[in-house]
Short mmCIF file of C-alpha atoms and ligand atoms in Angstrom, two decimals:
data_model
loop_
_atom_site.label_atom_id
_atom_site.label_comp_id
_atom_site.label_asym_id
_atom_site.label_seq_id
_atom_site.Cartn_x
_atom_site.Cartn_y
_atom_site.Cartn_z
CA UNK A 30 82.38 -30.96 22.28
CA UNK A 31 81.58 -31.32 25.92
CA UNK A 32 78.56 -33.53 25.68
CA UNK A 33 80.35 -36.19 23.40
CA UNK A 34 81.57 -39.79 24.78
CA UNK A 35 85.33 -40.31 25.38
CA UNK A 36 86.93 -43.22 23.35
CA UNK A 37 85.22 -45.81 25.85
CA UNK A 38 81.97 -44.18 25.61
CA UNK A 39 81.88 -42.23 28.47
CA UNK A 40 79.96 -39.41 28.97
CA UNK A 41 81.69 -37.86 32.61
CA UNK A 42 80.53 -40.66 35.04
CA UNK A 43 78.27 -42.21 32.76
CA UNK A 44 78.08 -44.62 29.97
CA UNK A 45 81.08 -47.07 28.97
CA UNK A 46 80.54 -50.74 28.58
CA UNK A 47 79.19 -52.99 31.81
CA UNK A 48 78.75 -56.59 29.79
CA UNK A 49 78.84 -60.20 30.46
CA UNK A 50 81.75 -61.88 28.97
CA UNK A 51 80.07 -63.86 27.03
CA UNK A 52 78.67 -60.49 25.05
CA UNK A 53 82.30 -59.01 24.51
CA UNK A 54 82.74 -60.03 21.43
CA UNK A 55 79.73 -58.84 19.63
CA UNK A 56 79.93 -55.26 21.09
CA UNK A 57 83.97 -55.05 20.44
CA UNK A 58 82.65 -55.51 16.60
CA UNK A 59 80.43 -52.63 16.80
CA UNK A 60 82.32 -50.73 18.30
CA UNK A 61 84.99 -51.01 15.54
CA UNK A 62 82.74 -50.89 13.16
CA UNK A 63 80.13 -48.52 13.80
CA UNK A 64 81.79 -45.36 13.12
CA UNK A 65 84.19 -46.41 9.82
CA UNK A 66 80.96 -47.30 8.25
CA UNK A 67 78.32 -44.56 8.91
CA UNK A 68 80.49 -42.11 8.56
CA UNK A 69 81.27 -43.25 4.59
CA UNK A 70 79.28 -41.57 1.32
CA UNK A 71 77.77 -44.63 0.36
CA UNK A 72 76.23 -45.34 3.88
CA UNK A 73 75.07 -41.76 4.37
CA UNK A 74 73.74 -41.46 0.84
CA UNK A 75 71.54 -44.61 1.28
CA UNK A 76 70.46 -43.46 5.07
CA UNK A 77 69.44 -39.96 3.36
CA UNK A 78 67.46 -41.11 0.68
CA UNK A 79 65.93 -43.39 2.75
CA UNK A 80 64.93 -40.69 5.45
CA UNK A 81 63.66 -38.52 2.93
CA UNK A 82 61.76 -41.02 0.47
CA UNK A 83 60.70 -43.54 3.04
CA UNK A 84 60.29 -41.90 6.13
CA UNK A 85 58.93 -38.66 4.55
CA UNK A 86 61.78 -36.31 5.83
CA UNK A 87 62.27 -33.34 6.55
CA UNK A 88 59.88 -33.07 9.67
CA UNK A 89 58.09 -29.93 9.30
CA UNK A 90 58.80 -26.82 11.97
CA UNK A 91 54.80 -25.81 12.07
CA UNK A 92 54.55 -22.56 14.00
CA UNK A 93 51.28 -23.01 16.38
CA UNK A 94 49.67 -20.24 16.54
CA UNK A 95 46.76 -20.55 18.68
CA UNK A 96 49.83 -22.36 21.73
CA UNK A 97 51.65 -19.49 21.60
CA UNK A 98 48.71 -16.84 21.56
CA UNK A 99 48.12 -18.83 24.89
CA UNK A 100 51.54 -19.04 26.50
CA UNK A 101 53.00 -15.79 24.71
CA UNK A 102 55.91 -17.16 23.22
CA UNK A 103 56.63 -18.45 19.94
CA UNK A 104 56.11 -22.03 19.56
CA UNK A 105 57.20 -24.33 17.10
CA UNK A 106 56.59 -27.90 16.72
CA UNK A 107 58.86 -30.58 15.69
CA UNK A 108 56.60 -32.74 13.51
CA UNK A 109 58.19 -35.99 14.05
CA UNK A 110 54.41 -37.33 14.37
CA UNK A 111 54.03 -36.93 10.67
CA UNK A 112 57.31 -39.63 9.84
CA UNK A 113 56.09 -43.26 8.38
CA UNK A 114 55.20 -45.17 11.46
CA UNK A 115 54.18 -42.30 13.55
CA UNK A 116 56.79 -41.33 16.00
CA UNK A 117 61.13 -40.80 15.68
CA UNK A 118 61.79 -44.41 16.37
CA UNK A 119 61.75 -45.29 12.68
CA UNK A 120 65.02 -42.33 12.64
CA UNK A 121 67.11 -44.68 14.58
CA UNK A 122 66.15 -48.26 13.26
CA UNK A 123 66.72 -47.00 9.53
CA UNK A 124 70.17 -46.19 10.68
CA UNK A 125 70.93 -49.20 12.03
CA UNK A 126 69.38 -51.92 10.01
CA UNK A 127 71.90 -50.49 7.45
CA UNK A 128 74.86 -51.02 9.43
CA UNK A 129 74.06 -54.13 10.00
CA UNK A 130 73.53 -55.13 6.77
CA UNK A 131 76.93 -53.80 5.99
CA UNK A 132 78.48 -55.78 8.89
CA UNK A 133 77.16 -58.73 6.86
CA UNK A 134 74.59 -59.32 9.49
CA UNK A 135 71.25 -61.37 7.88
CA UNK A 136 69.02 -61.56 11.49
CA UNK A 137 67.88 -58.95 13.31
CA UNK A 138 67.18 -59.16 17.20
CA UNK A 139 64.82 -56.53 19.55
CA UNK A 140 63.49 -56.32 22.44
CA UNK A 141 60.03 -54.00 22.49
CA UNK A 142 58.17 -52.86 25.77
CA UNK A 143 54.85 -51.60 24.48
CA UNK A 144 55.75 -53.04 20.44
CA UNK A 145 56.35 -49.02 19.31
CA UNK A 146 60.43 -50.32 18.98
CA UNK A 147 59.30 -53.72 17.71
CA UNK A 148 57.03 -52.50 15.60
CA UNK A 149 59.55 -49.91 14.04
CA UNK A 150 62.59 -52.90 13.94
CA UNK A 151 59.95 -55.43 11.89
CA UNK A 152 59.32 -52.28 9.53
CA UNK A 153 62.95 -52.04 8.64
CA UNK A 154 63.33 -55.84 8.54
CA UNK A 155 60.85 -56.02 6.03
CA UNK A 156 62.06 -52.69 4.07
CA UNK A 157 65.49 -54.99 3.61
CA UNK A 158 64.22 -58.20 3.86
CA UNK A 159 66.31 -59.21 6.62
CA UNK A 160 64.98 -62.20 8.86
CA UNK A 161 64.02 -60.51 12.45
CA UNK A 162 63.24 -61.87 15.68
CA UNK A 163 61.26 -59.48 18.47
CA UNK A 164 61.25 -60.22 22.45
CA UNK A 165 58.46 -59.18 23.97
CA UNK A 166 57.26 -59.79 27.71
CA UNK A 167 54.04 -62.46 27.73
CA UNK A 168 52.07 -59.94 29.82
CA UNK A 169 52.86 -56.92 27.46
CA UNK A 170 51.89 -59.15 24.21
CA UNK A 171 48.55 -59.47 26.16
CA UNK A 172 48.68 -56.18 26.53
CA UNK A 173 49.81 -54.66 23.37
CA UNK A 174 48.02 -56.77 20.69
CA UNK A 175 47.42 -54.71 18.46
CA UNK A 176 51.24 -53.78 17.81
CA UNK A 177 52.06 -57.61 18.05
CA UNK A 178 49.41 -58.15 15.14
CA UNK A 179 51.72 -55.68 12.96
CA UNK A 180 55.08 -57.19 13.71
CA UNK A 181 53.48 -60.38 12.65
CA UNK A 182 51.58 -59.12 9.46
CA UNK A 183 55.40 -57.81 9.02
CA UNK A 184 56.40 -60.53 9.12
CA UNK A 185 58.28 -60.65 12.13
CA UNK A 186 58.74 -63.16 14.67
CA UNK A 187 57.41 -62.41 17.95
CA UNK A 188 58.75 -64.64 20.99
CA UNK A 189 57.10 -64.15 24.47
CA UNK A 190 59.38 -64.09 27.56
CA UNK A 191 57.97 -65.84 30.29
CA UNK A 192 60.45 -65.55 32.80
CA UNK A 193 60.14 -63.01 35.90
CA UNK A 194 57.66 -60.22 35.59
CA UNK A 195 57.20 -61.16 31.74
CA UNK A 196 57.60 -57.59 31.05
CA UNK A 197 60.53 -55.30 28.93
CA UNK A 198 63.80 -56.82 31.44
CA UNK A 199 62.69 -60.26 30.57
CA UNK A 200 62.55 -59.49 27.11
CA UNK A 201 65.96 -57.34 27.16
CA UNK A 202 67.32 -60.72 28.60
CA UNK A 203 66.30 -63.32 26.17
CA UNK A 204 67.51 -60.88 23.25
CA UNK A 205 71.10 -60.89 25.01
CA UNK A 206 70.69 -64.87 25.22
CA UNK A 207 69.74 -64.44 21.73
CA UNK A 208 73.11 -61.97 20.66
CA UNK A 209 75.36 -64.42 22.75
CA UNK A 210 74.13 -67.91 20.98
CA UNK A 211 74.07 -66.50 17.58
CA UNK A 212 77.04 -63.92 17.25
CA UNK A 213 77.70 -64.53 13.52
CA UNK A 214 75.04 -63.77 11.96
CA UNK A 215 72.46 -61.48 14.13
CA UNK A 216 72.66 -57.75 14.80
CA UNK A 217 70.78 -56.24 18.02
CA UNK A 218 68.74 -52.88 17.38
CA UNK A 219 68.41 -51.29 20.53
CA UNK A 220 65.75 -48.23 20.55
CA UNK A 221 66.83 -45.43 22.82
CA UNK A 222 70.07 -43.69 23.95
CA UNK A 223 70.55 -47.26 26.04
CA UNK A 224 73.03 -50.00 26.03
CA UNK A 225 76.56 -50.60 26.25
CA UNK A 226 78.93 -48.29 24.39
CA UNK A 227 78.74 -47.69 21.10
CA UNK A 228 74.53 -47.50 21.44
CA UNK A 229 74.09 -44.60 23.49
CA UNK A 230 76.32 -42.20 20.62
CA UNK A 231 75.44 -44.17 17.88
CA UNK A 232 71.81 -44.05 18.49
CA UNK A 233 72.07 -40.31 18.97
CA UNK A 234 73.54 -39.28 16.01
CA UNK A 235 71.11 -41.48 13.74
CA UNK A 236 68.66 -39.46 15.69
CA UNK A 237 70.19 -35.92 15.29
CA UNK A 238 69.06 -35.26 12.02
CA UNK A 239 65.80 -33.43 14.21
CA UNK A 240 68.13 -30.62 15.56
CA UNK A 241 69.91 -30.82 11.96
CA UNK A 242 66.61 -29.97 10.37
CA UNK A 243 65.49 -27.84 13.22
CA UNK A 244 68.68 -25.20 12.64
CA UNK A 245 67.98 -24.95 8.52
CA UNK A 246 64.04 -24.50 9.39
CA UNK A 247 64.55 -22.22 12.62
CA UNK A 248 66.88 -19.93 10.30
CA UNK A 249 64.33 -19.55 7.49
CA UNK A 250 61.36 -18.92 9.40
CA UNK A 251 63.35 -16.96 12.17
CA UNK A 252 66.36 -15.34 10.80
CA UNK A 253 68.59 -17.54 13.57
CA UNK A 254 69.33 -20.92 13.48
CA UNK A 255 68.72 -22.06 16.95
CA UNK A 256 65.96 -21.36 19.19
CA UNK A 257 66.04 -20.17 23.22
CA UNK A 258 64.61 -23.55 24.81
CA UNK A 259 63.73 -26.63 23.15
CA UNK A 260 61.19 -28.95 25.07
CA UNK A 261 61.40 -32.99 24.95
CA UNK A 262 60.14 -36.04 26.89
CA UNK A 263 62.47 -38.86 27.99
CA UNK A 264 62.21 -42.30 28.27
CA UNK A 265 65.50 -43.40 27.30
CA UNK A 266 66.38 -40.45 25.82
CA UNK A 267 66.73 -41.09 21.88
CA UNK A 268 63.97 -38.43 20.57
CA UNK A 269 65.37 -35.73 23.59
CA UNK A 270 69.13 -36.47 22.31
CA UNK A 271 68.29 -35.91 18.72
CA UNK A 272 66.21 -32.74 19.29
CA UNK A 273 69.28 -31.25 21.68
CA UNK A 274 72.30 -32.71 20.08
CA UNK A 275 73.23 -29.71 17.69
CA UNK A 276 72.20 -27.34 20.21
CA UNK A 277 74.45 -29.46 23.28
CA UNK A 278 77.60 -26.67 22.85
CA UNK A 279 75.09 -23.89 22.40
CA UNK A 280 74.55 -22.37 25.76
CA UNK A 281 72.32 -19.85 25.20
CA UNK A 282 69.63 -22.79 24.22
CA UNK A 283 68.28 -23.70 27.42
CA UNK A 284 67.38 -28.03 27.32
CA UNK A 285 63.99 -28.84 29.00
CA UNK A 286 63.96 -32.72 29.59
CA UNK A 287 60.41 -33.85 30.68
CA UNK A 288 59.98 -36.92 32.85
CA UNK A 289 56.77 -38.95 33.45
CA UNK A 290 55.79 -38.50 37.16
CA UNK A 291 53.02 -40.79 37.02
CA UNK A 292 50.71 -40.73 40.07
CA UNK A 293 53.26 -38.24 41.35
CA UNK A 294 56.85 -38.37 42.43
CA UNK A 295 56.17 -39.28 45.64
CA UNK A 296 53.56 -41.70 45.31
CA UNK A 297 56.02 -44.01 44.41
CA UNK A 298 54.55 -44.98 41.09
CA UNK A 299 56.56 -42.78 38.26
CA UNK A 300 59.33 -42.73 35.80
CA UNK A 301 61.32 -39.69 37.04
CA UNK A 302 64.26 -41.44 36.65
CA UNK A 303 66.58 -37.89 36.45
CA UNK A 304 64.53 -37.01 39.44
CA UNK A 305 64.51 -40.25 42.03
CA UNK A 306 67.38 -42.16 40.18
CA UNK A 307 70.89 -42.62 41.44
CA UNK A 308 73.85 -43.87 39.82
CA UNK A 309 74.33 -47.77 39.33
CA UNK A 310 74.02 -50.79 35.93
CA UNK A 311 71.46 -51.16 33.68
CA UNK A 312 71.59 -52.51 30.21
CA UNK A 313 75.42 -52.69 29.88
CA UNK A 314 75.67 -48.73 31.43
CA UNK A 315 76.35 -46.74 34.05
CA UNK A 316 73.88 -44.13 34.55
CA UNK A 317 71.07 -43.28 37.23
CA UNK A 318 68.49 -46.05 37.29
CA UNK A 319 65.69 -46.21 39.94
CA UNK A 320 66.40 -48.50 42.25
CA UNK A 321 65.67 -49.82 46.31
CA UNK A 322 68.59 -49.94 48.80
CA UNK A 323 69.38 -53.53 47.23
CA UNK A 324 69.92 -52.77 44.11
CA UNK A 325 67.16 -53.96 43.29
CA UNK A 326 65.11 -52.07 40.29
CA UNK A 327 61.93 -50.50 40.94
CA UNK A 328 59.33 -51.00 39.00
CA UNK A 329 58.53 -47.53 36.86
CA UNK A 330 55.12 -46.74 36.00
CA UNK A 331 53.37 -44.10 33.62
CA UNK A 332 50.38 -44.07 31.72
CA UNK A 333 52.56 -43.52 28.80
CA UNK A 334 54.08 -46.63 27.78
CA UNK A 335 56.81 -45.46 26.09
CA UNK A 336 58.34 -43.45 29.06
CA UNK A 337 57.71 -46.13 31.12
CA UNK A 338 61.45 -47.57 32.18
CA UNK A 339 63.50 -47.57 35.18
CA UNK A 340 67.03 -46.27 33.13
CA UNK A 341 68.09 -43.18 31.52
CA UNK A 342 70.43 -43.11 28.47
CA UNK A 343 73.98 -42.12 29.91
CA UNK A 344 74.10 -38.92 27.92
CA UNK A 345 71.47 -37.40 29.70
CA UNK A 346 72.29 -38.76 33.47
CA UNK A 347 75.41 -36.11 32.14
CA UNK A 348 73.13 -33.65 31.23
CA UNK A 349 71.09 -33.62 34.52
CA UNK A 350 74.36 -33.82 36.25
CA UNK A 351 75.87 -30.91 34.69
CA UNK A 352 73.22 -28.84 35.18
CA UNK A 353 73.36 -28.30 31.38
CA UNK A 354 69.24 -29.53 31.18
CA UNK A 355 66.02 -28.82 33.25
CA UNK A 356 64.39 -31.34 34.61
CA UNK A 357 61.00 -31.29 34.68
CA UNK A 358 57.98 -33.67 35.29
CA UNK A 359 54.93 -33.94 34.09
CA UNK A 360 51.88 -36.50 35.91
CA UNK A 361 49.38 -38.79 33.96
CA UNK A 362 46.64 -36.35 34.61
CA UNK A 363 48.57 -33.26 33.39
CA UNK A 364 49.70 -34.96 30.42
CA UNK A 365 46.65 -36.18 29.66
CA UNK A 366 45.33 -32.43 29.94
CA UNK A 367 48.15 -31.34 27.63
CA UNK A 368 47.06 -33.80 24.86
CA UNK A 369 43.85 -32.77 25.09
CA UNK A 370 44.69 -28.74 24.59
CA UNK A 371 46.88 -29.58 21.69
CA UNK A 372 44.07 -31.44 20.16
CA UNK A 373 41.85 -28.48 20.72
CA UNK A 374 43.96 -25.65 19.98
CA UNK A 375 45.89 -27.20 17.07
CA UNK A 376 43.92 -30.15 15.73
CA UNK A 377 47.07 -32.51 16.28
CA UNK A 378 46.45 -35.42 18.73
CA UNK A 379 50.00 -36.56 20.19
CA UNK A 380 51.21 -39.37 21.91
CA UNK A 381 51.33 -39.44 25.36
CA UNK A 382 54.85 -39.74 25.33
CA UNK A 383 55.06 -36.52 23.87
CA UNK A 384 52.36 -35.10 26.08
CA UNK A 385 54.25 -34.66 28.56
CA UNK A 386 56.68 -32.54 26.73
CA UNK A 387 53.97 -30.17 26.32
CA UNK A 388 52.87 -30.66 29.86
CA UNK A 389 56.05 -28.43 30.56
CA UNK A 390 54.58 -25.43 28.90
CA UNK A 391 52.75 -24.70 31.94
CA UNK A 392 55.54 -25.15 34.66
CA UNK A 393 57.98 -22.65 32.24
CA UNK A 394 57.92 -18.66 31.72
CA UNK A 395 58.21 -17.31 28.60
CA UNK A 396 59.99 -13.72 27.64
CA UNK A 397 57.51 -12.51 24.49
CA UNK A 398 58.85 -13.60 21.22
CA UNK A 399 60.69 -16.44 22.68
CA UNK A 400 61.55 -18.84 20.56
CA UNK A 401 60.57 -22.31 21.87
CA UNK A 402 60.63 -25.83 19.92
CA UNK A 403 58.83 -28.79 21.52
CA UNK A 404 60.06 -32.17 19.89
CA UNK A 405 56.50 -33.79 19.15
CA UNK A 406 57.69 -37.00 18.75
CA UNK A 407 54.82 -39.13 18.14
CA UNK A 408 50.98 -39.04 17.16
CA UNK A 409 48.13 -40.39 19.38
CA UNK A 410 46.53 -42.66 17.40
CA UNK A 411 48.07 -45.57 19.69
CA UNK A 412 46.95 -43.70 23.05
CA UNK A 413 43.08 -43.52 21.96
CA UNK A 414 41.53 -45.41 23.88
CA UNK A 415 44.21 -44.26 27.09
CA UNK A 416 42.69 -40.77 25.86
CA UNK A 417 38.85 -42.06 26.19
CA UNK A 418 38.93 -43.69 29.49
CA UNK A 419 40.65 -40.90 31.19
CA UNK A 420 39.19 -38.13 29.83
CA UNK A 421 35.39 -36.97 30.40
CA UNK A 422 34.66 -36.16 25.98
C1 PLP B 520 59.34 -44.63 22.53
C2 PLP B 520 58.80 -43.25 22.51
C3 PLP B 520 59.31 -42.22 23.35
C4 PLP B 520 60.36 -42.48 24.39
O1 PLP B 520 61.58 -42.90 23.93
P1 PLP B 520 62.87 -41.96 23.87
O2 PLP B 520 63.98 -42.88 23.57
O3 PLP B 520 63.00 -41.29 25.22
O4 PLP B 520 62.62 -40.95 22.81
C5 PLP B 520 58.80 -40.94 23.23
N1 PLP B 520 57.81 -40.66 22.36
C6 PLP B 520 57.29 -41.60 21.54
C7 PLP B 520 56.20 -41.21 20.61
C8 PLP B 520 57.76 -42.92 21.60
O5 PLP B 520 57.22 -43.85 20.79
#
């Protein structure tokens, strides 16, 4: 496999392991780890049952008609709206709550932006009744109450950071402050494709079980098990790395990665990470980050909080690199737009995040009876009242 990490967790240029000292220890034990133990029966049989009884697994493939009458093509949706929780997070922090469990881990750590991560980490803390701890920026609590109220009713703890711009690097620091003073007992969920080596891969294959589904349901509503593009948004990259990665060595599926251009990718108030980035260290990785001639990291901005970071998960600085996806972004305003059709055509109101995944439909051209899957990776509920003040209903 081309797209795979190398034994440091390298993908090409990108990825390996950029970490304090003081952190070396804890990520040298997952990295030994991490593998030997999800790869067993008993861990896979547990994950499974879990995905399926819990999370309400498979997905379902739904076939939108009225879309594709509009963009003639076939489109399918990838229904990860419909999983407990409401989005594909809950794919990933399954996965590893269970590792860490068998690691003999009894605390769990996070840091959450908007609380959607957070939110998903305290579910799984509860589910095993492991103790768990959530960073979260003082200005995003105040921002995001309503997803601090459920890690709390979770039973969750939820510490502010007040240092810097009280946002999701402040919170990604105190959690590594955390992970260094308390090595022993505490295990650090991380929620995207991000992080030092093993994250990035390990995060992507607890996600991959979307293209896993995707080639079983694609075969028995299509007659052929993969499809000619598949459309996803990217923050970090987790719900875009599970919806490509069986498809990665398939060349004949072309990879549409959507990126949230904000006010526009020149106004200099976006996420378009793939787009403005270039190659330096965030989060323990090498990858493309957006950042001034210092250094320095620039502040990202979307309306969608969940694409809103100034990183990109290693895997898919790679992908951009190679050439092997198409980049594409989407603005606020035509995301918002795209929300809105779906709603209207299909009666399915999606997150923002993925939005702007369907924002893409209108920058593509479609063959007839193309096959196209766009990863819906969340549902709206969240974004309401984003969707009312934006929108003239
Ligand atoms: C968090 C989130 C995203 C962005 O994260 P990725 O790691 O890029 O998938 C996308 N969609 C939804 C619904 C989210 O909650």
């Amino acid at each position: 496999m081309k797209y795979t990490t190398d034994k440091l967790g390298f993908y090409g240029n990108y990825g390996g392991s950029f970490i304090p000292e003081l952190l070396h220890r804890n990520v040298a034990e997952l990295q030994k780890n991490y593998l030997k133990i999800i790869e067993t029966k008993d861990f896979q049989t547990e994950f499974q049952n879990l995905l399926r009884d819990y999370v309400g697994r498979p997905s379902p493939l739904y076939p939108a008609k009225r879309l594709s009458q509009k963009y003639g093509a076939k489109i399918y949706l990838k229904r990860e709206d419909l999983n407990h929780t409401g989005a594909h997070k809950i794919n990933n922090t399954i996965g590893q709550i269970l590792l860490a469990k068998r690691m003999g881990k009894t605390r769990i750590i996070a840091e959450t932006g908007a609380g959607q991560h957070g939110v998903a980490t305290a579910t799984v803390a509860a589910l095993t009744g492991l103790q768990c701890v959530i960073y979260m920026g003082e200005k995003d609590m105040a921002r995001q109450t309503p997803n601090v109220a459920r890690m709390r009713m979770l039973g969750a703890e939820v510490r502010p950071a007040t240092s810097g711009s009280k946002t999701l690097k402040d919170a990604t620091n105190e959690a590594i402050r955390d992970w260094i003073n308390n090595p022993d007992d505490t295990f650090y969920i991380i929620g995207s494709v991000v992080g030092p080596h093993p994250y990035p891969d390990m995060v992507a294959r607890f996600q991959s079980v979307i293209s896993e589904e995707m080639q079983m349901q694609l075969a028995a509503q299509t007659g052929r098990e993969y499809p000619d593009k598949i459309i996803a948004c990217i923050g970090g990259g987790s719900n875009a790395a599970g919806a490509y990665y069986y498809f990665l060595d398939n060349e004949k599926v072309e990879l549409i990665s959507v990126e949230a251009g904000g006010l526009g990718i020149d106004s200099g108030h976006s996420a378009a990470t793939g787009v403005l980035g270039s190659n330096g260290v965030i989060h323990g990785s090498m990858t493309l980050l957006m950042q001034d001639k210092d250094g320095q990291i620039v502040e990202p901005y979307s309306i969608s909080a969940g694409l809103d970071y100034p990183g990109i998960g290693p895997l898919h600085a790679h992908l951009i690199k190679t050439g092997r996806t198409r980049l594409v972004t989407a603005t606020d305003q035509q995301a918002l737009a795209a929300g809105l059709q779906l709603t209207r055509l299909e009666g399915i109101i999606p997150a923002l995040e993925s939005a702007h995944a369907l924002a893409a439909l209108d920058m593509l051209n479609f063959k007839p009876d193309e096959i196209v899957v766009v990863n819906l990776s969340g549902r709206g509920d969240k974004d309401m009242d984003t969707y009312l003040n934006n929108l003239s209903l």
